[in-house]
Coordinates of C-alpha atoms in Angstrom, one line a residue:
M1 CA 114.2 212.9 158.4
S2 CA 113.3 210.9 161.5
T3 CA 115.9 210.0 164.1
K4 CA 115.5 206.4 163.2
H5 CA 116.2 207.1 159.5
S6 CA 119.1 209.4 160.5
H7 CA 120.7 206.6 162.5
V8 CA 120.2 204.1 159.7
S9 CA 121.8 206.5 157.1
L10 CA 124.8 207.1 159.4
W11 CA 125.1 203.3 159.9
H12 CA 125.1 202.8 156.1
A13 CA 127.6 205.6 155.6
A14 CA 129.9 204.1 158.3
I15 CA 129.7 200.6 156.7
G16 CA 130.4 202.1 153.3
L17 CA 133.4 204.0 154.6
L18 CA 134.7 200.9 156.3
M19 CA 134.3 198.8 153.1
W20 CA 136.0 201.5 151.1
T21 CA 138.9 201.7 153.5
S22 CA 139.3 198.0 153.7
G23 CA 139.1 197.8 149.9
S24 CA 141.8 200.5 149.6
L25 CA 144.1 198.7 152.0
A26 CA 143.5 195.4 150.3
A27 CA 144.3 196.9 147.0
A28 CA 147.4 198.5 148.4
A29 CA 148.5 195.1 149.8
D30 CA 147.8 193.4 146.5
S31 CA 150.0 195.9 144.6
Q32 CA 152.8 195.6 147.1
P33 CA 156.4 195.6 145.7
P34 CA 158.0 192.2 145.2
M35 CA 160.4 190.9 147.8
Q36 CA 162.8 188.4 146.5
L37 CA 165.3 186.4 148.6
E38 CA 168.8 186.3 147.2
Q39 CA 171.3 183.9 148.7
V40 CA 174.8 185.3 149.2
G41 CA 176.4 182.6 151.4
P42 CA 175.8 179.1 152.6
H43 CA 173.4 180.4 155.2
S44 CA 173.2 184.1 154.3
Y45 CA 170.5 186.0 152.3
Y46 CA 169.2 189.5 151.6
V47 CA 166.3 191.3 150.0
Q48 CA 166.9 194.3 147.7
G49 CA 164.8 197.5 148.0
Q50 CA 163.7 199.5 145.1
S51 CA 165.9 202.3 143.6
A52 CA 163.4 205.0 144.4
L53 CA 162.1 207.4 147.0
G54 CA 159.9 206.0 149.7
S55 CA 156.2 206.1 148.9
P56 CA 152.9 204.4 149.9
Q57 CA 153.1 202.5 146.6
N58 CA 156.4 200.8 147.6
Q59 CA 155.7 200.6 151.4
N60 CA 159.1 202.4 151.9
F61 CA 160.9 199.4 150.5
I62 CA 163.9 201.3 149.3
S63 CA 166.7 199.7 151.3
N64 CA 168.2 196.3 151.8
A65 CA 168.0 193.9 154.7
G66 CA 169.9 190.7 155.2
F67 CA 169.9 187.7 157.5
V68 CA 172.0 184.7 158.5
I69 CA 170.6 181.4 159.6
T70 CA 172.7 180.0 162.5
P71 CA 172.2 176.5 163.9
E72 CA 170.2 178.0 166.8
S73 CA 168.5 181.1 165.4
V74 CA 168.3 183.8 162.8
V75 CA 170.2 187.1 162.8
V76 CA 168.7 189.9 160.8
I77 CA 170.8 192.9 159.6
D78 CA 168.6 196.0 159.3
A79 CA 164.9 196.1 159.7
L80 CA 163.5 197.7 156.5
G81 CA 161.3 200.8 156.2
S82 CA 158.0 199.8 157.6
P83 CA 156.5 197.2 160.0
A84 CA 154.7 195.6 157.1
L85 CA 158.0 195.0 155.3
A86 CA 159.5 193.5 158.4
E87 CA 156.5 191.1 158.6
R88 CA 157.0 190.2 154.9
L89 CA 160.7 189.6 155.5
T90 CA 159.8 187.3 158.4
A91 CA 157.4 185.4 156.2
E92 CA 160.2 184.9 153.7
I93 CA 162.5 183.7 156.4
R94 CA 159.9 181.2 157.6
K95 CA 160.0 179.6 154.1
L96 CA 163.6 178.6 154.9
T97 CA 163.6 177.9 158.7
P98 CA 161.3 177.8 161.7
L99 CA 164.2 179.0 164.0
P100 CA 163.4 182.1 166.0
I101 CA 164.7 185.6 165.0
S102 CA 167.0 186.2 168.0
H103 CA 168.9 189.3 167.0
V104 CA 168.7 192.4 164.8
I105 CA 171.9 194.3 164.1
L106 CA 171.5 197.8 162.7
T107 CA 174.0 199.3 160.4
H108 CA 172.6 202.8 161.2
Y109 CA 169.4 204.5 162.2
H110 CA 168.1 206.0 159.0
A111 CA 164.3 205.7 158.7
D112 CA 164.3 203.3 155.7
H113 CA 166.4 200.8 157.8
I114 CA 164.6 201.1 161.2
Y115 CA 160.8 201.5 160.9
G116 CA 160.4 197.7 160.8
L117 CA 162.1 197.3 164.2
Q118 CA 159.0 197.2 166.3
F119 CA 157.9 194.0 164.5
F120 CA 161.1 192.2 165.3
K121 CA 161.1 193.5 168.8
A122 CA 157.6 192.0 169.3
L123 CA 159.1 188.7 168.2
G124 CA 161.6 188.9 171.0
A125 CA 164.7 189.9 169.0
H126 CA 167.6 191.6 170.7
I127 CA 168.6 194.8 168.9
T128 CA 172.3 195.9 168.7
A129 CA 173.4 199.2 167.3
H130 CA 176.2 201.8 167.8
G131 CA 175.8 204.3 170.7
S132 CA 176.3 207.3 168.4
A133 CA 172.8 206.8 167.2
K134 CA 171.3 207.7 170.6
E135 CA 171.5 211.4 170.0
Y136 CA 169.5 211.0 166.8
I137 CA 166.9 208.6 168.0
Q138 CA 166.0 210.9 170.9
S139 CA 166.1 214.1 168.7
D140 CA 163.3 216.3 167.4
T141 CA 164.6 215.5 163.9
A142 CA 163.8 211.8 164.3
R143 CA 160.4 212.6 165.9
L144 CA 159.4 215.0 163.2
R145 CA 160.6 212.7 160.5
L146 CA 158.3 210.0 161.9
E147 CA 155.4 212.4 162.1
A148 CA 155.8 213.4 158.5
S149 CA 156.1 209.7 157.5
R150 CA 152.7 209.0 159.1
T151 CA 151.3 211.2 156.4
D152 CA 153.7 210.7 153.5
L153 CA 153.9 206.9 153.9
A154 CA 150.4 206.1 155.1
P155 CA 149.0 203.5 155.7
W156 CA 152.3 201.7 156.1
I157 CA 153.6 204.2 158.7
D158 CA 150.9 205.3 161.1
E159 CA 150.2 206.3 164.7
K160 CA 151.2 202.8 165.9
T161 CA 154.6 203.1 164.3
R162 CA 157.2 204.0 166.8
L163 CA 161.0 204.5 167.2
V164 CA 162.7 201.6 168.9
E165 CA 166.0 202.0 170.7
A166 CA 168.7 199.3 170.7
D167 CA 168.9 196.8 173.6
T168 CA 172.7 197.0 173.4
W169 CA 174.6 200.1 172.4
I170 CA 178.1 199.2 171.4
S171 CA 181.0 201.7 171.4
G172 CA 183.6 200.0 169.2
P173 CA 184.6 196.8 167.4
T174 CA 182.5 194.0 168.8
V175 CA 182.4 190.2 168.1
L176 CA 179.1 188.4 168.7
K177 CA 178.9 184.6 168.7
I178 CA 175.4 183.5 168.0
G179 CA 174.5 179.8 167.4
G180 CA 178.2 179.0 167.1
M181 CA 178.7 181.6 164.3
V182 CA 180.9 184.7 164.6
F183 CA 179.7 188.2 163.6
E184 CA 182.5 190.8 163.5
I185 CA 181.0 194.2 163.9
D186 CA 183.1 197.3 163.1
H187 CA 182.3 200.9 163.7
V188 CA 183.1 202.7 160.5
G189 CA 181.5 206.1 161.3
P190 CA 181.3 208.9 161.3
S191 CA 180.9 208.3 157.5
H192 CA 177.4 208.1 156.1
T193 CA 176.2 208.5 159.7
P194 CA 178.0 208.8 163.0
E195 CA 176.9 205.3 163.9
D196 CA 177.8 203.4 160.8
L197 CA 178.5 199.7 161.4
T198 CA 179.6 196.9 159.1
I199 CA 179.0 193.2 159.9
F200 CA 181.4 190.6 158.6
V201 CA 180.5 186.9 158.9
P202 CA 183.9 185.0 158.3
S203 CA 182.4 181.6 157.9
E204 CA 180.1 182.9 155.2
K205 CA 182.7 185.3 153.7
V206 CA 179.9 187.9 153.5
L207 CA 180.1 191.5 154.5
F208 CA 177.0 193.5 155.3
A209 CA 178.0 197.1 154.6
G210 CA 174.9 199.2 155.2
D211 CA 174.8 202.6 153.6
L212 CA 178.6 202.8 153.5
F213 CA 178.2 201.3 150.1
F214 CA 175.5 202.0 147.5
N215 CA 175.6 199.7 144.5
G216 CA 174.1 200.7 141.1
R217 CA 172.7 204.0 142.4
L218 CA 174.1 207.3 143.6
P219 CA 174.6 207.5 147.4
F220 CA 172.8 209.9 149.6
V221 CA 175.6 211.9 151.2
G222 CA 173.6 214.3 153.4
K223 CA 175.9 215.8 156.1
A224 CA 178.3 212.9 156.0
N225 CA 181.9 213.0 156.8
S226 CA 183.0 212.1 153.3
S227 CA 186.7 212.1 154.2
Q228 CA 186.2 209.4 156.8
W229 CA 183.7 207.7 154.5
I230 CA 186.4 207.2 151.9
K231 CA 188.8 205.8 154.4
S232 CA 186.2 203.4 155.7
L233 CA 185.6 202.1 152.2
E234 CA 189.3 201.3 151.9
L235 CA 189.2 199.5 155.2
M236 CA 186.1 197.6 154.1
L237 CA 188.0 196.2 151.1
A238 CA 190.5 194.6 153.5
H239 CA 187.9 192.0 154.6
D240 CA 188.2 188.5 153.0
A241 CA 184.7 188.8 151.6
N242 CA 183.4 187.0 148.6
T243 CA 180.2 189.1 148.6
V244 CA 179.4 192.5 150.0
V245 CA 175.7 193.4 150.6
P246 CA 175.2 197.2 150.4
G247 CA 172.5 199.2 152.0
H248 CA 171.0 199.9 148.6
G249 CA 171.4 198.0 145.3
A250 CA 172.5 194.6 144.4
A251 CA 175.1 192.5 146.3
S252 CA 178.6 192.8 144.9
T253 CA 180.8 189.8 144.0
D254 CA 183.4 192.3 142.7
P255 CA 183.7 194.6 145.7
K256 CA 186.9 196.4 144.5
K257 CA 185.2 197.5 141.3
D258 CA 181.7 198.3 142.7
I259 CA 182.8 199.9 146.0
G260 CA 185.2 202.0 143.8
V261 CA 182.3 203.7 142.2
T262 CA 181.0 205.1 145.5
R263 CA 184.6 206.0 146.6
D264 CA 185.3 207.7 143.3
Y265 CA 182.1 209.7 143.4
L266 CA 182.9 210.9 146.9
K267 CA 186.4 211.9 145.9
F268 CA 185.1 213.8 142.9
L269 CA 182.6 215.7 145.1
R270 CA 185.3 216.7 147.5
S271 CA 187.7 217.7 144.7
A272 CA 185.2 219.7 142.7
M273 CA 183.5 221.5 145.6
G274 CA 186.9 221.9 147.5
Q275 CA 188.4 223.7 144.5
A276 CA 185.4 225.9 144.3
V277 CA 185.7 226.8 147.9
Q278 CA 189.4 227.5 147.5
D279 CA 188.7 229.8 144.5
F280 CA 185.8 231.6 146.3
V281 CA 183.4 230.4 143.6
P282 CA 179.7 230.6 144.8
F283 CA 178.0 227.2 144.9
E284 CA 175.5 227.9 142.2
E285 CA 178.2 228.8 139.7
A286 CA 180.4 225.9 140.8
Y287 CA 177.6 223.4 140.4
K288 CA 176.7 224.7 137.0
D289 CA 180.3 224.6 135.7
T290 CA 181.2 221.2 137.1
D291 CA 181.2 218.3 134.5
W292 CA 179.0 215.6 136.2
G293 CA 179.1 213.4 133.1
A294 CA 180.9 210.5 134.7
F295 CA 178.0 210.0 137.2
S296 CA 174.9 211.5 135.6
A297 CA 173.7 208.2 134.2
I298 CA 173.7 206.5 137.6
P299 CA 170.2 206.0 139.1
M300 CA 169.0 208.6 141.6
F301 CA 171.5 211.2 140.2
G302 CA 168.7 213.7 139.5
F303 CA 167.3 213.5 143.0
A304 CA 170.6 213.2 145.1
N305 CA 173.5 214.9 143.3
R306 CA 172.7 218.6 143.8
M307 CA 172.0 218.0 147.5
N308 CA 175.2 215.9 147.8
A309 CA 177.2 218.7 146.1
Y310 CA 175.8 221.4 148.3
N311 CA 176.4 219.6 151.5
T312 CA 179.9 218.7 150.4
Y313 CA 180.5 222.4 149.5
L314 CA 179.5 223.3 153.1
L315 CA 181.7 220.6 154.5
M316 CA 184.7 221.8 152.4
E317 CA 184.1 225.4 153.7
E318 CA 184.2 224.0 157.3
E319 CA 187.4 222.0 156.6
A320 CA 189.0 225.1 155.1
L321 CA 188.2 227.2 158.2
E322 CA 189.6 224.4 160.4
K323 CA 192.9 224.5 158.6
K324 CA 193.2 228.3 159.2
R325 CA 192.7 228.0 162.9

């Protein structure tokens, strides 16, 4: 084959690859998961992520995000799980108002709530989060999670996706006044994470609870401090809120009932695994002998429950050792 023909063949191959890649990305965009705005207050809205694991098919749209339209600007609560999702949320906001997105308040720094941050940062939004997240955001764990996501969640998470730190790290209860509206921010961690925040907007009677509250699906407990988590849920119910927006699942207009499911599950985990630790029963045996019937029908049970139980078993061992010291 001549050099000229070789160059032509390579050119055709490159064009073909580009067309295939563009077609694949276009097809992925066409099949993107629906994003539906739900109004929860006079000026408050949220979008609900899917009850599933993050994947290229759902763009990592597995968590909720909310926003409040003030007279001067828009305040977003959580940034969703990819820059593409943040861009889509912004497009939905633009259907309601041309006001700038001035602030993003993060309930916590888990990947499905933060990978959209860089899009809002590029719009000039000021990011607020709790300082307990600093250790995680600067850790190898966060870095390695992002590296894995660039493969597992491609093309929505890629080499351009980066971790974004807050502009303001708060250390305790904080009140922000934005566009004349009050945002009461409470630190309720360490619960689901060390940095858990809730955001209450009194004029809207809406509470954004983050992953302190999972509605209609089993929570991911991880290495959470479940004892503090239960106490925080009780404190959350003290707010005069008509609606509570969870980190996952539908907004609740009956917080006492719906939050009670998360609370009761955490209490059951602690009771069952705590008894096993007290009786020196190995985890495998304890898990097999526990009656999970009250929770087995809740979505995500198959994925999350065993992990939740194991981490709670380890936590109860730690608590038992602390008592003996």
